[in-house]
Amino acid sequence: MLFEDMVLGRSFEDMCAQMYYRGKMFGFVHLYNGQEAVSTGFIKYLKEGDYVCSTYRDHVHALSKGVSARAVMSELFGKATGVCRGQGGSMHMFSKEHGLLGGFAFIGEGIPVALGAAFKTKYEKEVLKNDKADAVTVAFFGDGTCNNGQFFECLNMAALWKLPIIFVVENNLWAIGMSHYRSTSDPEIWKKGPAFGMPGVHVDGMDVLKVREVALESIARARRGEGPTLVECETYRFRGHSLADPDELRKPAEKAHYAARDPIVALKNYLLEHKLADEAELKSIQKKIDDLVEDAVDFADASPLPPRSQLLENVFADPKGFGIGPDGKYRCEDPSFTAGTAQV
Amino acid sequence: MRAAAEKGHTSAASLPGIPRASKLITSAVAAKSEATTSSPSTKPGHEVLLFEALQEGLEEEMEKDPRVCVMGEDVGHYGGSYKVTKGLAEKFGDLRVLDTPIAENSFTGMAIGAAMTGLRPIVEGMNMGFLLLAYNQISNNCGMLHYTSGGQFTIPIVIRGPGGVGRQLGAEHSQRLESYFQSVPGLQMVACSTPYNAKGLMKAAIRSENPVILYEHVLLYNLKERIPDEDYTCCLEKAELVRPGKDVTILTYSRMRHHVLQAAKTLINNGYDPEIIDIISLKPFDLYTIGNSIKKTHRVLIVEECMRTGGIGASLRSSIIDNFWDYLDAPIMCLSSQDVPTPYAGPLEDATVVQPPQIVKAVEQLCQ
C-alpha cells in the first residue's frame, strides 16, 4: 500500500511535467518528486474524517488523501471536471469529500486554516458534546514557512488549547533559491516545538517506515486529546521549486546525495530484502499506476473546459450576495448573470 | 416643500448617550414602496443601547444554533472592549466565546478553517484597524476559498468590530476599512447605524452562508432606541429609507447618517425636502432603493466617512453614473473625509470628517 501510494505520487508528478511542457497546463506547478515518503507516511494512516491542509505543492497530498487522479489531472488542465471545477488550479486543490482543506499559494496561510479544523474537533467534543469527535488535522508546509509569523502564532495557539493537530515540516532545505541555512537563525526546526510546549521530533523524511513510526505516534497522541506535535521531516525535492525554476543554485553533490536516498527505491529494496513482495508484484503495481495516470490524462483531455456561465457561479455561497439590481430583483435571479456580463 | 417636515422628521443623536426622539422611522425591511414605511417596532418593545442590541442579536443566535461561536481578543472574560460580548462567556463557556492571543492573522484564519469544517464563527476585531493584520486571511481565504474550491467549502463567518473616527483616538485607531476591503470578491459588507439595524444585521450576518463584514462605529455604541421584542432580521442587501423627500437624495451610512439627520433639521427649516437613505449594504449596493430615489429627486449627495480616494463614495458614484446617468440633473456630489491620517488634536480631527454645516451647504449648492 505504501509502495503503491508513493509510486502513484511519483508517476503522477512525472506526468505533470510532461503535460506542462506539452502545453496542457500552465502557471506555477510545484512538483513533489522526492518527498513522497512524507505524504504517504502520514496521510495513509489517517482515517476518514481527518483533515489535511497543504501548500502549493499539493498534488500528492491530494492523491494520498484519496482524491482521484482523474480529478486532480483535470483540475491541472483547467477543465470543468477538475476537483475544484477548474477554478483552483495546481496550487488550490480542495476536496470536501476527502477532507483536503487546500491548496494555498501564500506560504503559511494554510496553517491557521488547519488550526481551525482542529479547533472544530475540540469544539465538537466539548461544546456539542460529541464523544466520538476525534478528527485529527495534519498541516504540511516547508522550511521557508517556519520563519513566518503565522507558523509561530499557530504553534502557540495549538499548544495553548491542546488542539489535535500535527505540524509536519517538509524541510527540503530550499525555499526556491533561499537556502534554509541562510535564512534561519537556528536551523533545527524541531527544537521550536518544545519552546511552545509541544514535542518536537526530527525524522528522516526519505524513509517512509521511519516517517510512519512518527506519524502513528503523533496521530494517536492527537486523537487521545494530548495535543499537537511538531514533526520535522528531512527530505528533498528532486526537481526545482516549480517547473519554471532552472534549479541552478543547488549543488550536484547535494542532489546526488539525496537521489541515492530515493524513498521509493529504499522501500523497494526493503520489501525485496524482507521478502514482503517480489519483483513481479512491484512491477505490476508500477504498471497499474502507469495505466491509472494515463487514464487520468485521457480523462482530463476529453473533459470540457468550463463554460462562460461558470464564471461567477461560486463567488458567493448565497448568490444573494451579488445584491439587488436597479430593477428591484436580486441579480442572481437573472440566469445569465453568472457569465459576468451584467454590471455590478 | 415644508409639507411633511414634522411627520417624517427624526431628531438625531450625533453625540453618544443622547436618546433620540420617540417618533422614529426605521424602515429597514422591504422598502420597495416609496411611501414612508411605518415603524416595524411593535409598540411594547424594549429600549436598548446599540452595543446591547448587538449583544442581544449575538446571544439569540448563539442560543439558537450551537455552532455559532465568537473569537477575538478580550471577548470572553473581559466581556469585549466595547461590551458587545458581555456576559456571554459566563453563559456559553470559554470555548464558545474564545479569548484569543494577539494574533489577528492566525485567529482569523483559524475561524475560516473552523467555518469550512462546520462551525459558524464570529471574529471580533478589537478595533477594525487591527484587522489590517488579518488582511491576508480575509482577502485570500475568506473571500476566495469558496470560489477556488469550486464551491465545495462555504465560509459562513462574520467579521465585525468598531471602526471610524472616534474622539481623539489617534490615527491608527481611527481607520475606516470599508474602502480597503470593498474590492475583495466574495465578501459582503454591511454597516450598522442604529440599535434596530445593528441587531437585525448581526442576526442576518450570522445566518448568512456568505462571509460578511459588519462595520460598527466607535461613537455609536451608546445610541439608544426602542427595538421589537420579537425575532427579526434586516436584509443584508437592502438599503434603509430613513426619510422620504423629493429635492435631493442623500446617500450615507454609519455615523454620517446621524450627521446627515442633524443637517436635515436645518435644511428642512430652510425649506428643503431631502430624501435620506442609509445604504446599509456597502457591498453590494442596493441599486433599486437608490435608483428609485434618484429617479424621483434627480440630485445626489453622498456623505461618507471614508477617505475621498478609493472610498465607498467613489464606488457608489461610479455605480450611479453607470446605471442612472439619464436621471441626473446635476453632477453627483460626494462629501468624504480628508485624505489624511486622523490627527490627534480636536479641531483638526473634527476637520477631517464631514460635519453637518458642510452637508447643509452641499445640499444648497446642489439644489440651486
XYZ file of C-alpha atoms in Angstrom:
712
model
C 0.000 0.000 0.000
C 2.776 2.388 0.900
C 4.710 1.469 -2.204
C 1.711 1.923 -4.412
C 0.912 5.321 -2.967
C 4.454 6.589 -3.390
C 4.664 5.279 -6.924
C 1.367 6.985 -7.673
C 2.751 10.247 -6.403
C 5.964 9.949 -8.389
C 4.353 8.815 -11.641
C 1.703 11.463 -11.425
C 4.200 14.241 -10.912
C 6.385 12.969 -13.745
C 3.336 13.006 -15.984
C 2.563 16.540 -14.846
C 5.976 17.661 -16.003
C 5.413 16.065 -19.383
C 2.000 17.630 -19.751
C 3.277 21.018 -18.709
C 5.988 21.035 -21.339
C 3.415 19.934 -23.886
C 1.323 22.957 -23.020
C -1.566 21.164 -21.367
C -1.213 23.022 -18.096
C 0.066 26.447 -17.237
C 1.088 28.750 -14.488
C 3.042 27.706 -11.471
C 3.281 23.970 -10.969
C 5.226 22.647 -7.995
C 6.183 19.022 -8.067
C 6.674 16.742 -5.147
C 9.273 14.292 -6.541
C 11.456 13.000 -3.772
C 9.187 13.893 -0.890
C 6.686 11.059 -1.337
C 7.611 9.375 1.927
C 6.274 12.262 3.943
C 2.905 12.405 2.253
C 2.428 8.659 2.190
C 3.878 8.125 5.654
C 1.393 10.464 7.274
C -1.717 10.552 5.178
C -2.127 6.822 4.732
C -2.502 6.476 8.480
C -5.275 8.985 8.844
C -8.819 7.812 8.901
C -11.883 9.082 7.147
C -12.956 12.342 8.641
C -9.432 13.502 9.356
C -8.220 16.644 7.650
C -5.138 17.508 5.635
C -4.019 21.015 4.849
C -1.290 21.634 2.344
C 0.502 24.324 0.356
C 1.035 24.888 -3.334
C 2.948 21.599 -3.531
C -0.276 19.764 -3.037
C -0.898 17.284 -5.864
C 0.496 14.322 -3.978
C -1.183 15.259 -0.709
C -4.451 15.264 -2.622
C -3.739 11.870 -4.166
C -2.663 10.312 -0.871
C -5.790 11.628 0.802
C -7.942 9.875 -1.767
C -8.765 12.439 -4.418
C -8.873 10.586 -7.722
C -6.042 11.065 -10.173
C -8.619 11.978 -12.772
C -9.991 14.816 -10.687
C -6.529 16.188 -9.939
C -5.328 15.957 -13.525
C -8.492 17.616 -14.804
C -8.042 20.399 -12.324
C -4.491 20.898 -13.585
C -5.733 21.041 -17.135
C -8.306 23.601 -16.026
C -11.269 21.514 -17.026
C -14.749 21.637 -15.560
C -14.414 18.092 -14.210
C -11.489 19.069 -12.025
C -11.787 18.645 -8.286
C -12.367 22.395 -7.968
C -14.244 22.713 -11.271
C -11.111 24.137 -12.849
C -11.292 27.215 -10.679
C -8.415 26.466 -8.356
C -5.598 25.022 -10.390
C -2.359 23.447 -9.300
C -1.978 25.462 -6.135
C -5.542 25.269 -4.898
C -6.629 21.670 -4.552
C -9.603 21.272 -2.251
C -11.810 18.317 -1.525
C -14.616 18.433 0.950
C -15.313 14.754 0.444
C -11.773 13.764 1.328
C -11.100 16.398 3.960
C -8.476 18.263 1.940
C -8.596 21.842 3.120
C -6.301 23.219 0.434
C -4.066 24.110 -1.631
C -2.694 27.601 -0.681
C -0.479 29.824 -2.737
C 0.943 32.016 0.021
C 3.065 30.089 2.429
C 1.835 29.902 5.970
C -1.736 30.881 5.244
C -2.919 27.300 5.343
C -1.656 26.661 8.848
C -4.323 28.760 10.603
C -6.973 27.086 8.463
C -5.698 23.707 9.621
C -5.788 25.016 13.162
C -9.439 25.908 12.636
C -10.279 22.365 11.615
C -8.532 21.078 14.732
C -10.396 23.643 16.797
C -13.628 22.329 15.373
C -12.818 18.846 16.641
C -12.279 20.182 20.137
C -15.426 22.279 19.881
C -17.436 19.299 18.724
C -16.251 17.278 21.645
C -16.589 19.853 24.373
C -19.411 22.140 23.274
C -21.514 19.937 21.054
C -20.826 17.039 23.422
C -19.995 14.538 20.711
C -17.706 12.000 22.371
C -16.844 10.445 19.079
C -15.336 13.650 17.743
C -11.697 12.841 17.308
C -10.740 14.068 13.864
C -7.075 14.875 13.566
C -5.703 17.551 11.264
C -2.286 17.377 9.600
C -0.770 20.603 8.279
C 2.054 20.259 5.757
C 4.384 23.118 4.995
C 8.038 23.782 4.223
C 11.177 25.088 5.824
C 10.645 28.566 4.451
C 7.309 28.794 6.215
C 8.978 28.161 9.548
C 10.265 31.687 9.583
C 6.818 33.135 9.061
C 4.701 34.668 11.823
C 1.680 32.504 11.151
C 3.745 29.413 11.957
C 4.664 30.661 15.393
C 1.248 32.113 16.140
C -0.327 28.761 15.357
C 2.189 26.738 17.360
C 1.249 28.902 20.309
C -2.495 28.505 19.945
C -2.315 24.789 19.204
C -0.325 24.107 22.349
C -2.387 26.553 24.404
C -5.657 24.837 23.637
C -4.225 21.326 23.109
C -5.666 21.049 19.615
C -5.490 17.751 17.700
C -3.129 18.957 15.007
C 0.201 17.745 13.677
C 2.535 20.291 12.153
C 4.606 18.478 9.543
C 7.561 20.444 8.258
C 8.791 19.180 4.906
C 12.280 20.541 5.265
C 13.791 20.179 1.822
C 16.447 22.769 2.681
C 15.428 25.219 -0.024
C 12.775 27.915 -0.340
C 13.015 28.450 -4.095
C 16.606 29.664 -4.121
C 16.976 30.548 -0.458
C 18.915 28.000 1.465
C 17.429 27.127 4.822
C 20.773 27.850 6.458
C 20.933 31.367 5.019
C 17.519 32.353 6.262
C 17.163 30.737 9.645
C 18.994 31.658 12.820
C 18.572 28.199 14.353
C 18.068 25.755 11.502
C 16.867 22.911 13.692
C 13.151 23.411 13.319
C 12.042 20.565 15.572
C 13.515 22.488 18.508
C 10.876 25.151 18.121
C 8.161 22.778 19.286
C 9.240 22.481 22.938
C 9.639 26.254 23.058
C 5.864 26.413 22.688
C 5.082 23.441 24.871
C 4.732 20.601 22.398
C 7.044 17.728 21.457
C 9.351 18.407 18.527
C 10.527 15.404 16.534
C 13.089 15.129 13.775
C 12.753 12.275 11.321
C 14.416 11.087 8.130
C 11.818 12.087 5.573
C 13.309 9.906 2.859
C 12.429 6.738 4.734
C 8.722 6.027 4.718
C 8.933 3.481 7.501
C 10.571 5.929 9.868
C 8.021 8.579 8.937
C 5.273 6.069 9.577
C 6.530 5.429 13.098
C 6.435 9.096 13.965
C 3.116 9.561 12.204
C 1.390 6.778 14.094
C 2.666 8.106 17.384
C 1.683 11.734 16.771
C -1.708 10.864 15.277
C -2.526 8.684 18.263
C -1.379 11.413 20.595
C -3.627 13.958 18.955
C -6.563 11.587 18.897
C -6.173 10.914 22.602
C -6.517 14.640 23.196
C -2.937 15.203 24.292
C -2.376 17.990 21.851
C -0.154 18.960 18.953
C 3.196 17.689 17.733
C 5.796 19.363 15.561
C 7.471 16.922 13.178
C 10.427 17.998 11.090
C 10.975 15.680 8.127
C 14.345 15.941 6.487
C 13.524 15.497 2.839
C 14.480 16.755 -0.597
C 12.805 17.695 -3.821
C 14.416 16.137 -6.850
C 13.149 18.779 -9.193
C 13.248 22.547 -8.999
C 10.906 24.569 -6.845
C 8.472 24.710 -9.711
C 8.563 23.802 -13.367
C 9.727 27.310 -14.069
C 12.737 27.012 -11.775
C 16.031 26.287 -13.579
C 17.378 24.846 -10.311
C 20.899 26.123 -10.805
C 21.754 27.013 -7.236
C 21.697 23.595 -5.653
C 24.987 21.741 -5.773
C 25.143 18.498 -7.777
C 26.745 16.750 -4.835
C 23.760 17.554 -2.643
C 21.343 16.371 -5.299
C 23.273 13.152 -5.775
C 23.341 12.538 -2.044
C 19.585 12.655 -1.801
C 18.962 10.888 -5.094
C 20.736 7.942 -3.558
C 18.161 8.034 -0.776
C 15.160 7.942 -3.088
C 12.285 6.855 -0.851
C 10.703 4.635 -3.458
C 13.922 2.782 -4.193
C 14.551 2.463 -0.470
C 11.161 0.920 0.180
C 11.521 -1.353 -2.831
C 14.828 -2.691 -1.540
C 13.368 -3.162 1.893
C 10.383 -5.092 0.556
C 12.547 -7.325 -1.585
C 15.075 -7.890 1.167
C 12.472 -8.846 3.715
C 10.633 -10.916 1.158
C 7.422 -8.921 1.675
C 6.982 -8.667 -2.081
C 8.711 -9.870 -5.217
C 9.849 -8.100 -8.353
C 6.857 -9.220 -10.340
C 4.419 -7.821 -7.816
C 6.184 -4.463 -7.678
C 6.337 -4.319 -11.451
C 2.644 -4.966 -11.686
C 1.941 -2.180 -9.202
C 4.039 0.161 -11.335
C 2.100 -0.913 -14.410
C -1.208 -0.440 -12.658
C -0.203 3.068 -11.658
C 1.061 3.889 -15.128
C -2.295 2.871 -16.539
C -4.116 4.902 -13.907
C -2.129 8.020 -14.701
C -2.582 7.535 -18.448
C -6.277 7.154 -17.869
C -6.280 10.341 -15.826
C -4.649 12.219 -18.692
C -7.102 10.804 -21.205
C -9.994 11.743 -18.980
C -8.670 15.251 -18.485
C -8.036 15.669 -22.201
C -11.540 14.583 -23.028
C -13.180 16.746 -20.382
C -14.781 20.022 -21.357
C -13.442 23.409 -20.436
C -15.675 25.347 -18.063
C -18.370 27.282 -19.894
C -18.563 31.048 -19.615
C -21.640 30.693 -17.446
C -19.487 29.206 -14.707
C -17.539 32.431 -14.219
C -19.445 33.903 -11.298
C -21.177 30.802 -10.008
C -19.166 30.150 -6.905
C -18.244 33.656 -5.796
C -20.858 33.530 -3.073
C -22.326 30.517 -1.334
C -25.529 32.514 -1.192
C -25.732 34.345 -4.510
C -27.984 36.993 -2.991
C -24.630 38.481 -2.109
C -24.467 39.950 -5.574
C -27.154 42.325 -4.483
C -30.247 43.927 -5.835
C -30.170 45.391 -9.289
C -31.850 48.582 -10.439
C -34.948 46.621 -11.416
C -35.580 45.552 -7.844
C -34.747 41.917 -8.407
C -31.779 40.101 -6.985
C -29.118 39.923 -9.647
C -28.736 36.200 -9.212
C -32.289 35.753 -10.458
C -31.098 36.624 -13.941
C -29.981 33.294 -15.396
C -27.196 34.789 -17.459
C -25.733 36.735 -14.597
C -23.050 34.213 -13.815
C -21.444 34.762 -17.204
C -20.197 38.063 -15.867
C -21.852 40.218 -18.451
C -24.045 42.141 -16.071
C -22.679 45.140 -14.304
C -22.361 45.152 -10.585
C -41.646 71.887 0.339
C -42.145 72.365 4.038
C -45.009 69.923 3.914
C -44.383 66.644 5.635
C -41.446 68.088 7.520
C -42.533 67.360 11.079
C -44.055 63.977 10.322
C -41.030 62.412 8.694
C -38.532 64.224 10.804
C -36.194 62.482 13.171
C -34.002 64.226 15.636
C -30.655 62.623 15.559
C -28.272 61.888 18.316
C -24.917 62.896 16.971
C -23.408 62.621 20.397
C -23.424 59.266 22.100
C -25.674 58.833 25.084
C -28.341 61.282 23.998
C -31.622 59.462 23.460
C -33.433 60.024 20.218
C -36.955 61.338 19.855
C -39.515 58.614 20.148
C -41.011 59.284 16.721
C -38.752 57.165 14.606
C -38.622 55.971 11.074
C -36.865 52.681 10.996
C -37.944 51.303 7.698
C -35.291 48.693 7.366
C -37.195 45.860 5.842
C -38.762 45.605 2.384
C -38.544 49.270 1.457
C -39.843 48.706 -2.019
C -42.612 51.250 -1.879
C -41.756 54.904 -1.922
C -44.114 55.812 0.871
C -42.820 56.030 4.396
C -42.983 52.546 5.776
C -44.246 52.508 9.296
C -42.004 51.659 12.168
C -41.694 47.911 12.448
C -41.198 48.243 16.171
C -44.370 46.920 17.719
C -45.356 49.244 20.441
C -44.128 47.454 23.550
C -40.538 46.555 22.524
C -37.700 47.467 24.828
C -35.105 50.192 24.936
C -31.510 49.273 24.335
C -28.212 50.906 23.622
C -26.594 49.915 20.323
C -23.958 47.679 21.906
C -26.719 45.910 23.836
C -28.651 45.412 20.628
C -25.578 43.774 19.089
C -25.186 41.620 22.147
C -28.825 40.589 22.056
C -28.565 39.598 18.432
C -25.417 37.631 19.122
C -26.837 35.927 22.180
C -30.060 34.967 20.456
C -28.226 33.391 17.548
C -25.876 31.566 19.896
C -28.844 30.160 21.763
C -30.483 29.106 18.545
C -27.519 27.379 16.936
C -24.798 25.714 18.999
C -22.351 26.028 16.133
C -22.250 29.805 16.486
C -19.154 30.888 18.381
C -17.141 34.056 18.935
C -13.385 34.527 18.671
C -11.385 37.583 19.416
C -9.241 39.453 21.850
C -10.823 40.049 25.238
C -14.239 38.861 24.113
C -14.539 36.311 26.872
C -13.599 37.162 30.415
C -13.302 40.863 29.711
C -16.687 40.940 28.022
C -15.442 42.709 24.934
C -13.714 46.061 24.723
C -16.998 47.663 23.812
C -19.095 45.272 25.884
C -20.698 43.599 22.905
C -19.900 40.150 24.292
C -20.521 40.987 27.932
C -21.789 38.023 29.912
C -21.575 35.631 27.005
C -18.529 33.692 28.199
C -20.181 33.068 31.557
C -23.249 31.805 29.776
C -21.760 29.808 26.917
C -18.315 28.860 28.155
C -14.746 29.721 27.300
C -14.637 27.692 24.130
C -17.703 29.243 22.555
C -16.548 32.743 23.441
C -12.865 32.299 22.819
C -10.284 34.710 24.202
C -7.518 34.595 21.623
C -3.889 35.627 21.905
C -2.975 38.731 19.942
C -2.548 37.100 16.551
C -5.185 38.537 14.226
C -3.999 36.884 11.035
C -3.841 33.462 12.604
C -7.043 33.537 14.580
C -8.950 34.914 11.640
C -7.510 32.037 9.612
C -8.492 29.679 12.381
C -12.035 30.994 12.245
C -12.032 30.417 8.491
C -10.853 26.826 8.942
C -13.495 26.278 11.594
C -16.152 27.741 9.300
C -15.042 25.484 6.453
C -15.400 22.435 8.646
C -18.813 23.250 10.047
C -18.818 25.944 12.694
C -20.233 29.458 12.374
C -17.673 31.760 13.962
C -17.838 35.482 14.546
C -14.471 37.174 14.614
C -14.206 40.379 16.575
C -11.523 42.868 15.675
C -10.991 44.828 18.850
C -10.705 47.794 16.595
C -11.385 47.339 12.901
C -7.926 48.688 12.225
C -6.375 45.591 13.801
C -7.940 43.540 11.069
C -5.379 45.004 8.705
C -3.156 42.347 10.209
C -5.654 39.765 9.086
C -5.845 41.111 5.540
C -4.062 38.048 4.173
C -6.670 35.710 5.578
C -9.607 37.971 4.795
C -8.665 38.515 1.202
C -7.056 35.223 0.270
C -9.054 32.763 2.281
C -12.266 34.361 3.418
C -13.081 35.928 0.090
C -11.573 33.362 -2.215
C -11.924 29.895 -0.748
C -15.482 29.256 -1.773
C -14.531 30.015 -5.339
C -11.157 28.318 -5.602
C -12.586 25.192 -4.037
C -15.173 25.110 -6.804
C -17.983 25.748 -4.336
C -17.067 22.848 -2.047
C -16.407 24.784 1.117
C -18.582 27.552 2.498
C -17.321 30.116 4.921
C -20.268 31.381 6.984
C -18.144 33.746 9.002
C -18.942 37.198 10.383
C -16.107 39.635 10.903
C -17.070 42.610 12.983
C -15.654 45.385 15.056
C -15.665 49.103 15.687
C -14.060 51.422 13.225
C -14.366 55.012 12.204
C -13.100 58.245 13.682
C -13.702 58.452 17.403
C -12.831 61.084 19.993
C -9.146 61.773 19.527
C -8.132 58.136 19.414
C -5.190 58.862 17.136
C -4.569 57.902 13.552
C -4.220 54.151 13.848
C -7.362 53.662 15.927
C -9.435 55.839 13.645
C -9.375 53.888 10.443
C -12.153 53.106 8.038
C -11.527 49.748 6.475
C -14.599 49.577 4.305
C -12.687 51.097 1.432
C -9.811 48.659 1.798
C -11.955 45.541 1.770
C -14.545 46.572 -0.784
C -12.618 45.165 -3.712
C -12.236 41.701 -2.292
C -14.531 39.459 -4.287
C -16.616 37.065 -2.271
C -17.214 39.318 0.712
C -20.373 41.115 1.694
C -20.099 44.283 3.739
C -22.772 45.958 5.836
C -22.618 48.910 8.200
C -24.968 49.327 11.133
C -26.046 52.724 12.394
C -28.931 52.273 14.813
C -29.726 49.730 17.510
C -32.523 48.396 15.326
C -30.400 47.698 12.304
C -27.428 46.661 14.442
C -29.336 43.752 15.925
C -31.047 42.907 12.660
C -27.847 42.949 10.646
C -25.939 40.984 13.259
C -28.517 38.223 13.138
C -28.766 38.229 9.368
C -24.995 38.149 9.018
C -24.709 35.183 11.347
C -27.397 33.312 9.452
C -25.885 34.071 6.068
C -23.834 31.426 4.306
C -21.562 34.121 2.904
C -18.656 35.763 4.707
C -19.968 39.113 5.944
C -18.056 42.042 7.385
C -20.191 44.034 9.803
C -18.868 47.540 10.352
C -19.711 49.161 13.653
C -18.696 52.659 14.711
C -16.891 53.538 17.942
C -19.088 56.538 18.623
C -22.434 54.877 18.030
C -22.355 52.200 20.701
C -24.357 54.269 23.162
C -27.199 55.217 20.850
C -30.496 54.363 22.449
C -33.601 53.126 20.659
C -36.707 51.083 21.323
C -36.499 47.819 19.405
C -39.016 44.996 18.960
C -39.199 42.129 21.392
C -39.826 39.606 18.682
C -37.246 37.942 16.477
C -36.337 39.981 13.396
C -33.513 40.356 10.929
C -32.574 43.061 8.491
C -31.861 42.197 4.896
C -28.156 42.286 4.174
C -28.602 43.610 0.680
C -31.204 46.330 1.216
C -30.763 49.994 1.942
C -32.879 51.785 4.533
C -35.120 54.698 3.590
C -34.676 56.962 6.590
C -36.645 59.949 5.435
C -38.565 60.313 2.209
C -38.251 63.551 0.308
C -38.186 64.984 -3.172
C -35.452 67.567 -3.534
C -32.271 65.589 -3.221
C -31.140 62.050 -2.494
C -28.629 61.882 0.319
C -26.821 58.542 0.499
C -24.936 57.811 3.673
C -24.032 55.119 6.181
C -22.864 54.560 9.734
C -22.079 57.659 11.798
C -22.570 60.031 8.919
C -26.251 59.103 8.922
C -26.557 60.983 12.152
C -24.632 63.972 10.846
C -26.971 63.986 7.862
C -30.013 63.871 10.099
C -28.659 66.771 12.084
C -28.069 68.737 8.897
C -31.567 67.769 7.796
C -33.072 69.699 10.676
C -31.538 72.874 9.308
C -32.368 72.006 5.736
C -35.997 71.333 6.474
C -36.309 74.557 8.379
C -34.862 76.300 5.357
C -37.440 74.750 3.110
C -35.616 71.795 1.601
C -37.058 68.301 1.401
C -34.175 65.829 1.411
C -34.640 62.113 0.895
C -32.223 60.332 3.199
C -31.112 56.789 2.521
C -28.817 54.811 4.761
C -27.226 52.462 2.264
C -26.570 49.762 4.921
C -25.116 47.378 2.368
C -21.702 48.736 1.424
C -21.142 45.848 -0.883
C -23.253 45.150 -2.874
C -25.110 48.413 -3.276
C -28.909 48.296 -3.243
C -29.349 49.932 -6.599
C -33.104 49.507 -6.509
C -33.749 51.709 -3.492
C -31.037 54.097 -4.572
C -32.271 54.178 -8.155
C -35.878 54.805 -7.236
C -34.790 57.741 -5.169
C -32.659 59.226 -7.928
C -35.467 58.846 -10.403
C -37.551 60.987 -8.067
C -35.122 63.692 -6.994
C -32.522 63.785 -9.823
C -29.860 65.071 -7.441
C -27.434 63.002 -5.402
C -25.256 63.811 -2.445
C -23.114 61.102 -0.918
C -21.963 61.679 2.639
C -19.425 59.208 3.935
C -16.683 58.880 6.498
C -14.272 57.042 4.179
C -11.349 58.878 2.750
C -12.039 60.530 -0.551
C -9.607 58.418 -2.521
C -10.904 54.983 -3.407
C -13.699 55.089 -0.860
C -17.205 53.704 -0.815
C -18.421 57.015 -2.179
C -16.133 56.700 -5.153
C -17.570 53.271 -5.991
C -21.106 54.418 -5.371
C -20.653 57.408 -7.605
C -19.455 55.286 -10.490
C -22.262 52.778 -9.958
C -24.816 55.557 -10.105
C -23.273 57.024 -13.234
C -23.311 53.594 -14.884
C -26.934 52.941 -14.071
C -28.771 56.237 -13.618
C -26.916 58.815 -15.705
C -30.017 59.823 -17.588
C -31.878 60.683 -14.400
C -29.317 63.113 -13.026
C -29.880 66.864 -13.258
C -26.593 67.741 -11.588
C -23.188 66.142 -11.014
C -23.118 63.743 -8.085
C -21.622 65.420 -5.038
C -19.596 63.377 -2.637
C -18.547 64.543 0.812
C -15.846 62.335 2.250
C -13.227 62.542 4.923
C -9.967 64.247 4.117
C -7.143 62.090 2.783
C -5.118 62.377 5.940
C -4.173 60.132 8.862
C -6.582 61.246 11.557
C -4.815 63.829 13.678
C -4.984 63.742 17.443
C -5.803 67.410 18.038
C -9.527 68.011 18.494
C -10.184 70.759 15.952
C -8.049 69.032 13.354
C -9.844 65.760 13.910
C -13.200 67.484 13.522
C -11.978 68.912 10.277
C -11.127 65.526 8.822
C -14.698 64.217 8.892
C -17.768 65.714 7.294
C -19.708 67.966 9.654
C -23.403 68.947 9.403
C -22.783 72.528 8.208
C -20.872 71.142 5.224
C -23.789 68.893 4.401
C -26.209 71.819 4.538
C -24.010 73.837 2.230
C -23.652 70.962 -0.198
C -27.392 70.485 -0.478
C -27.938 74.174 -1.005
C -25.351 74.119 -3.750
C -26.802 71.029 -5.350
C -30.325 72.385 -5.371
C -29.570 75.742 -6.943
